[in-house]
Coordinates of C-alpha atoms and ligand atoms in Angstrom, one line a residue:
M1 CA -24.4 28.8 -6.0
K2 CA -25.4 26.9 -8.7
P3 CA -28.7 24.6 -8.1
L4 CA -27.3 21.4 -6.4
A5 CA -28.9 19.0 -9.0
D6 CA -26.8 20.5 -11.6
I7 CA -23.2 19.6 -9.8
F8 CA -23.8 15.9 -8.8
H9 CA -25.5 14.9 -12.4
S10 CA -23.8 17.8 -14.2
A11 CA -20.1 16.2 -16.9
E12 CA -19.6 19.6 -17.7
A13 CA -16.2 19.9 -17.9
R14 CA -14.4 22.6 -15.6
A15 CA -14.0 26.4 -16.7
H16 CA -10.3 27.9 -17.0
S17 CA -9.5 30.9 -15.0
E18 CA -7.5 33.0 -16.4
T19 CA -6.9 35.8 -13.2
D20 CA -5.1 35.4 -10.4
E21 CA -7.9 35.7 -8.4
Y22 CA -8.8 32.9 -6.7
S23 CA -11.8 30.9 -6.0
R24 CA -14.0 30.5 -3.7
D25 CA -13.7 26.9 -4.2
E26 CA -10.2 26.6 -5.1
V27 CA -9.3 28.7 -1.1
R28 CA -11.5 25.7 0.8
L29 CA -9.8 22.9 -1.8
A30 CA -5.9 24.3 -0.3
N31 CA -7.0 24.5 3.2
R32 CA -7.2 21.4 3.2
N33 CA -5.5 19.7 1.5
S34 CA -1.8 21.7 3.0
G35 CA 1.3 21.6 1.3
A36 CA 5.0 21.2 2.7
L37 CA 6.2 24.4 4.4
L38 CA 9.9 25.2 1.7
E39 CA 11.6 25.3 4.0
T40 CA 11.8 21.8 5.5
L41 CA 13.3 21.3 1.7
G42 CA 16.7 21.5 4.0
L43 CA 15.7 17.9 5.7
D44 CA 16.3 14.4 3.6
V45 CA 12.8 13.7 5.1
T46 CA 9.5 16.1 6.0
P47 CA 8.5 15.9 9.1
T48 CA 4.7 14.0 8.9
G49 CA 3.2 16.9 10.2
T50 CA 3.6 18.9 7.1
H51 CA 4.1 16.6 4.5
Y52 CA 1.7 17.8 1.6
L53 CA -1.6 15.7 2.1
L54 CA -4.3 15.3 -0.9
T55 CA -7.6 13.9 -0.7
H56 CA -9.6 13.9 -3.4
F57 CA -13.3 13.5 -1.5
D58 CA -13.5 13.1 2.8
V59 CA -11.2 11.2 4.9
P60 CA -12.5 7.8 6.0
L61 CA -12.1 7.3 9.8
L62 CA -11.1 3.6 9.3
D63 CA -11.1 1.1 12.5
A64 CA -7.5 -0.5 12.3
G65 CA -8.5 -3.6 14.1
A66 CA -11.4 -4.2 12.0
H67 CA -9.2 -3.7 9.1
E68 CA -10.3 -6.0 6.3
L69 CA -8.0 -6.6 2.4
R70 CA -9.0 -8.2 -0.2
F71 CA -7.9 -9.6 -3.4
H72 CA -10.8 -10.7 -6.0
G73 CA -11.2 -10.9 -9.0
R74 CA -9.4 -13.1 -11.7
F75 CA -7.0 -14.5 -8.8
A76 CA -6.3 -18.5 -9.0
R77 CA -6.5 -17.8 -4.4
P78 CA -8.0 -15.2 -4.0
C79 CA -7.8 -13.7 -0.3
T80 CA -8.3 -11.9 3.2
L81 CA -5.9 -10.2 5.5
T82 CA -5.9 -8.5 8.5
L83 CA -4.0 -6.0 9.7
D84 CA -1.6 -8.4 11.8
E85 CA -1.4 -11.1 9.2
I86 CA 0.6 -7.5 6.8
R87 CA 2.2 -6.8 9.4
A88 CA 4.0 -9.9 10.2
M89 CA 4.9 -10.4 6.6
P90 CA 8.5 -8.9 5.9
A91 CA 8.9 -5.5 6.3
E92 CA 11.2 -2.9 4.3
T93 CA 11.5 1.0 5.5
L94 CA 11.5 3.1 2.0
P95 CA 12.3 7.0 1.6
V96 CA 10.2 7.9 -1.1
T97 CA 9.9 11.6 -2.2
M98 CA 6.8 11.7 -3.4
E99 CA 4.7 14.9 -5.6
C100 CA 1.5 15.5 -6.5
A101 CA 0.8 15.6 -9.9
G102 CA -1.0 18.8 -10.0
N103 CA 1.9 20.3 -8.2
G104 CA 2.8 23.3 -10.2
R105 CA -0.4 24.1 -11.1
A106 CA -1.3 27.0 -10.1
G107 CA 2.0 28.6 -12.4
V108 CA -0.1 27.2 -16.0
A109 CA -1.7 29.6 -18.3
P110 CA -4.9 29.8 -18.0
R111 CA -5.8 27.7 -15.0
S112 CA -7.7 24.9 -14.2
R113 CA -9.7 24.9 -11.2
S114 CA -8.5 22.7 -8.9
Q115 CA -5.9 22.3 -5.9
P116 CA -4.4 25.5 -6.5
W117 CA -0.9 24.0 -5.7
I118 CA 2.7 26.9 -6.8
Y119 CA 4.9 24.2 -5.6
E120 CA 4.4 22.9 -2.6
A121 CA 2.6 19.3 -3.1
V122 CA 6.1 17.4 -2.2
G123 CA 8.0 15.6 0.4
T124 CA 9.8 12.5 1.2
S125 CA 9.0 9.8 4.1
E126 CA 10.5 6.4 4.6
W127 CA 7.6 4.6 4.8
T128 CA 7.1 0.4 5.6
G129 CA 5.5 -1.9 4.6
T130 CA 5.9 -4.9 3.0
P131 CA 6.3 -5.9 -0.9
L132 CA 3.4 -6.0 -3.0
A133 CA 4.5 -8.6 -5.2
P134 CA 4.9 -11.7 -3.5
L135 CA 1.3 -10.9 -2.2
I136 CA -0.2 -10.6 -5.9
E137 CA 2.3 -13.8 -6.9
T138 CA 0.9 -16.1 -4.0
A139 CA -3.0 -15.0 -5.2
G140 CA -2.4 -16.3 -8.7
P141 CA -3.7 -14.0 -11.3
L142 CA -5.4 -16.1 -14.0
A143 CA -3.7 -16.8 -17.1
D144 CA -6.1 -13.9 -19.2
T145 CA -4.9 -11.1 -15.7
V146 CA -4.0 -8.0 -17.4
E147 CA -4.2 -5.9 -15.0
I148 CA -4.1 -5.4 -11.1
S149 CA -7.0 -2.5 -9.2
F150 CA -6.0 -1.3 -5.7
T151 CA -9.6 0.4 -4.8
G152 CA -9.8 3.4 -1.1
A153 CA -12.4 3.1 0.8
D154 CA -13.3 6.6 0.4
R155 CA -15.7 7.7 -2.3
G156 CA -17.4 10.7 -4.3
F157 CA -18.5 12.6 -6.7
D158 CA -16.2 14.4 -9.9
A159 CA -17.9 15.6 -13.4
G160 CA -21.3 14.4 -12.4
H161 CA -19.7 10.4 -11.8
L162 CA -20.1 9.5 -7.6
H163 CA -17.0 6.3 -7.3
A164 CA -14.9 4.9 -5.3
F165 CA -11.6 6.0 -5.3
G166 CA -9.5 3.8 -7.6
R167 CA -6.2 2.7 -9.8
S168 CA -4.7 0.1 -10.9
L169 CA -1.4 -1.3 -12.9
T170 CA -0.9 -3.8 -15.5
L171 CA 0.9 -6.8 -14.3
Q172 CA 4.2 -5.5 -16.1
Q173 CA 4.5 -2.7 -13.9
L174 CA 4.1 -4.6 -11.2
A175 CA 7.3 -6.4 -12.0
D176 CA 9.0 -3.5 -12.9
L177 CA 8.1 -0.6 -9.4
D178 CA 8.9 -1.4 -6.3
V179 CA 5.3 -1.0 -4.7
L180 CA 5.0 -1.4 -0.8
L181 CA 1.5 -2.6 1.1
V182 CA 2.1 0.2 3.7
Y183 CA 1.2 0.5 7.2
A184 CA 4.0 3.1 8.1
M185 CA 5.1 7.3 8.2
N186 CA 8.3 7.3 9.9
G187 CA 8.0 5.0 11.7
Q188 CA 4.6 5.5 12.8
P189 CA 1.2 4.0 12.2
L190 CA -0.4 6.2 9.2
L191 CA -2.0 9.3 10.0
P192 CA -5.9 8.9 9.1
Q193 CA -5.7 11.9 6.8
H194 CA -1.9 9.7 5.1
G195 CA -4.2 6.5 4.3
A196 CA -4.6 4.7 7.3
P197 CA -4.4 1.8 8.4
L198 CA -2.9 0.3 4.9
R199 CA -2.7 2.1 1.7
I200 CA 0.4 1.6 -1.3
I201 CA 3.2 3.4 -2.6
V202 CA 4.7 3.5 -6.1
P203 CA 8.0 4.7 -6.0
G204 CA 9.5 7.4 -8.5
W205 CA 5.7 7.6 -9.6
Y206 CA 3.4 10.7 -9.0
G207 CA 1.4 10.5 -5.9
M208 CA -2.0 9.5 -7.3
A209 CA -0.5 5.5 -7.8
S210 CA -0.1 5.5 -4.5
V211 CA -3.8 4.4 -3.3
K212 CA -4.1 5.3 1.0
W213 CA -6.6 3.0 2.6
L214 CA -7.0 0.8 0.3
T215 CA -8.9 -2.7 1.0
D216 CA -9.4 -4.2 -2.9
I217 CA -6.6 -5.9 -4.5
E218 CA -8.7 -7.1 -7.7
A219 CA -7.0 -9.4 -10.7
L220 CA -8.5 -7.9 -13.8
A221 CA -9.4 -10.4 -17.1
A222 CA -9.7 -6.2 -19.3
P223 CA -8.2 -2.7 -18.9
Y224 CA -9.7 -1.1 -15.9
Q225 CA -12.0 2.0 -16.5
G226 CA -12.0 3.5 -13.2
Y227 CA -12.8 7.3 -13.3
Q228 CA -9.5 7.8 -11.7
Q229 CA -7.1 6.1 -14.0
V230 CA -8.8 7.3 -17.2
K231 CA -10.3 10.3 -17.4
T232 CA -8.5 12.5 -13.6
Y233 CA -5.2 11.5 -14.5
Q234 CA -3.2 11.8 -17.7
F235 CA -2.3 14.9 -20.3
R236 CA -4.6 17.0 -22.5
D237 CA -3.0 19.3 -25.3
T238 CA -7.4 19.8 -25.7
R239 CA -10.1 19.3 -23.5
E240 CA -11.1 16.2 -26.2
D241 CA -7.7 15.0 -26.9
V242 CA -8.1 11.9 -24.8
G243 CA -4.9 12.0 -23.2
R244 CA -2.4 9.9 -22.1
P245 CA -1.5 8.5 -18.5
I246 CA -0.1 10.6 -16.0
T247 CA 3.1 7.7 -15.0
E248 CA 6.2 9.0 -13.6
I249 CA 7.4 12.2 -11.9
R250 CA 9.7 14.7 -14.3
V251 CA 12.9 16.0 -13.1
K252 CA 12.4 18.9 -10.6
S253 CA 14.3 21.2 -8.4
L254 CA 13.5 23.2 -4.9
M255 CA 15.0 25.5 -2.5
V256 CA 14.7 26.2 0.9
P257 CA 13.5 30.1 0.6
P258 CA 16.3 32.4 2.1
G259 CA 16.6 35.2 5.1
V260 CA 13.3 36.0 6.5
P261 CA 9.5 36.8 3.8
D262 CA 7.2 39.2 3.7
W263 CA 3.6 38.1 6.0
L264 CA 1.8 38.4 2.4
T265 CA 4.0 37.7 -0.2
R266 CA 6.7 35.8 0.6
A267 CA 9.6 38.0 -0.9
R268 CA 12.4 37.1 0.7
Y269 CA 14.6 39.5 2.3
V270 CA 18.3 38.6 2.6
Q271 CA 21.3 40.1 3.9
A272 CA 24.6 40.5 1.3
G273 CA 28.1 39.1 1.0
R274 CA 27.3 34.8 2.0
V275 CA 24.0 32.5 1.0
D276 CA 24.3 29.3 1.2
L277 CA 21.8 28.3 -0.5
V278 CA 19.9 24.5 0.1
G279 CA 17.1 22.4 -1.1
R280 CA 16.4 18.8 -2.6
A281 CA 16.8 17.8 -6.9
W282 CA 14.1 14.4 -7.3
S283 CA 13.3 12.4 -10.8
G284 CA 10.8 9.5 -11.2
G285 CA 11.1 5.9 -12.4
G286 CA 14.5 5.6 -10.5
V287 CA 16.3 7.5 -12.7
P288 CA 19.3 9.9 -10.1
V289 CA 19.9 12.8 -11.2
A290 CA 23.0 14.2 -11.9
R291 CA 23.1 18.3 -12.2
V292 CA 21.8 20.7 -10.3
E293 CA 22.1 24.7 -11.2
V294 CA 21.7 28.3 -9.5
G295 CA 20.1 30.7 -11.7
V296 CA 20.8 34.6 -10.2
G297 CA 19.0 36.7 -13.0
D298 CA 19.8 35.3 -16.1
D299 CA 23.1 33.6 -14.4
W300 CA 23.4 29.8 -14.0
F301 CA 25.8 27.9 -11.7
D302 CA 26.4 24.9 -11.7
A303 CA 25.2 23.8 -7.5
E304 CA 27.4 21.0 -5.5
L305 CA 25.1 17.5 -4.8
E306 CA 25.1 15.0 -2.5
P307 CA 24.3 11.2 -3.1
S308 CA 20.5 10.8 -2.3
P309 CA 19.1 8.4 0.3
G310 CA 17.3 5.5 -1.5
R311 CA 16.8 5.2 -5.4
Y312 CA 13.6 6.5 -5.1
A313 CA 14.6 9.7 -2.6
W314 CA 15.5 13.6 -3.1
A315 CA 18.6 14.4 -3.4
K316 CA 20.3 17.8 -1.3
W317 CA 22.4 20.1 -3.6
R318 CA 23.7 23.8 -1.6
F319 CA 24.7 26.5 -3.5
A320 CA 27.3 29.9 -2.4
W321 CA 25.7 32.9 -3.0
D322 CA 27.4 36.5 -3.2
A323 CA 24.4 38.8 -2.7
A324 CA 25.0 41.6 -3.9
P325 CA 22.7 44.6 -2.6
G326 CA 19.5 45.0 -4.8
E327 CA 17.0 43.1 -6.8
H328 CA 17.5 39.0 -7.7
R329 CA 15.2 36.8 -9.5
L330 CA 17.0 32.9 -8.5
R331 CA 16.2 29.7 -9.8
C332 CA 17.4 26.3 -9.7
R333 CA 16.9 23.6 -12.2
A334 CA 17.7 19.9 -12.1
T335 CA 19.0 17.4 -14.8
D336 CA 18.3 13.5 -14.7
A337 CA 20.8 11.1 -15.9
N338 CA 18.5 10.7 -19.3
G339 CA 19.0 14.3 -19.8
A340 CA 16.4 15.5 -18.8
V341 CA 16.6 19.4 -18.1
Q342 CA 13.7 21.6 -16.2
P343 CA 12.2 24.1 -18.2
L344 CA 12.7 27.6 -17.3
D345 CA 8.6 28.1 -18.6
A346 CA 5.4 25.9 -17.0
P347 CA 5.0 22.7 -20.1
W348 CA 1.1 23.3 -21.3
D349 CA -1.7 21.1 -20.0
V350 CA -5.0 21.3 -19.9
S351 CA -5.8 20.3 -16.4
G352 CA -1.8 21.9 -15.2
F353 CA -0.3 18.4 -14.7
A354 CA 3.3 17.4 -13.9
N355 CA 4.4 21.5 -14.4
N356 CA 7.8 20.8 -12.7
A357 CA 9.2 24.1 -14.5
A358 CA 12.6 25.9 -11.9
Q359 CA 10.9 28.1 -8.9
V360 CA 11.8 31.3 -8.9
V361 CA 12.1 33.1 -5.7
D362 CA 11.8 37.6 -6.0
V363 CA 15.1 39.0 -3.6
L364 CA 16.3 41.9 -1.9
V365 CA 19.1 42.2 -1.5
V366 CA 20.4 45.1 1.5
K367 CA 23.6 46.0 3.0
P368 CA 23.8 45.0 6.0
S369 CA 23.4 47.0 9.1
G370 CA 25.8 48.4 11.4
Ligands
MTE401 N1 -7.7 6.7 -1.5 C1 -7.3 7.4 -2.8 N2 -5.7 7.4 -2.1 C2 -5.4 8.5 -2.3 C3 -5.9 9.8 -3.4 C4 -7.0 10.1 -2.5 O1 -7.6 10.7 -2.9 N3 -8.1 8.9 -2.0 N4 -5.0 10.8 -3.4 C5 -3.7 10.2 -4.2 C6 -3.4 11.4 -5.0 S1 -3.3 12.4 -5.7 C7 -1.8 11.9 -3.6 S2 -0.9 13.1 -4.4 C8 -1.7 11.2 -3.5 C9 -1.1 11.7 -1.2 O2 -1.2 11.3 -0.7 P1 -0.3 12.2 1.2 O3 -2.4 12.8 1.0 O4 0.0 11.8 2.1 O5 0.2 13.0 0.6 O6 -2.8 10.1 -2.2 C10 -3.4 9.7 -3.5 N5 -3.8 8.4 -2.8
MO402 MO1 -2.0 14.4 -6.2

């Protein structure tokens, strides 16, 4: 192991990995940040216990009874709200599909050493809370305010920088996005790992914007410089690239892997005949999905698409596959209403962000026995 001083004081970029072998550090991260079970893609709402998790540092265990949310900085009326006061405000429940910007990272080569998601960092929950915009308006950002920052109670190091997890949104983004200040997930108080007692949900954006364990909302007269805003969540072509901020979710789809799996490889074993393939498709920024296609080898077929249960929630699709005996590579790809289509190969990014390449499921189809 490296000397500890090197870990905490070095701003050196993490080395890429060219191999299919995962380091102990990546396996430990994968154990902490579990992903959704793909078989739950048949459901509108992901069961809370299988919703993916992405926590950079340690989960802070906060006391809901004593929790306070502070509005400070360039506000005309700075204030502090308790959870009871927030719960007494007009409540809204919104189904929102959230996806981690790192989802698909393991499919981008060479691989950035980080949480090695394959497909599973996505899920849909019914989030309950109060709309954030009216609260910001009540606090009254002064005329020189350009951004509002959101800070969580968790802190730690990344590349030698000690920081609290925080993000910001411009006033224009706050006006355009339906941001919710959330205290419940699927009708239950937030679990510790999902941000209890209070978080925000930024619908249509990748998950990093939805700050958990929220303690501070600050009005800023200059753009926010928090590490997770300016350093981590940026698209970069090269390590030297200054980067472009990651915002809306890219169009994507996934299927429930059919048949039964092999324990270790998850390859699928399916009986020949009609196989009902089902899955979900979503896009960012409230843009609806227009089309889903299923690939069987090199042939593509249109799937049947159901209306989505909400502007920011994924839509169900289904396709009846007439499975002939043999080995098949199944894929699915979605197109959104703006005409954006999922690529077949992973888009390049230094940190492996926003890989929305079509899912691949390898299937062995056998003649029905008996
Ligand atoms: N305070 C805080 N908020 C956070 C994070 C974090 O590490 N700390 N992770 C972010 C990222 S990268 C994602 S993808 C989502 C994941 O939310 P979940 O764990 O509830 O699924 O939370 C976001 N909010
Ligand atoms: Mo994430």
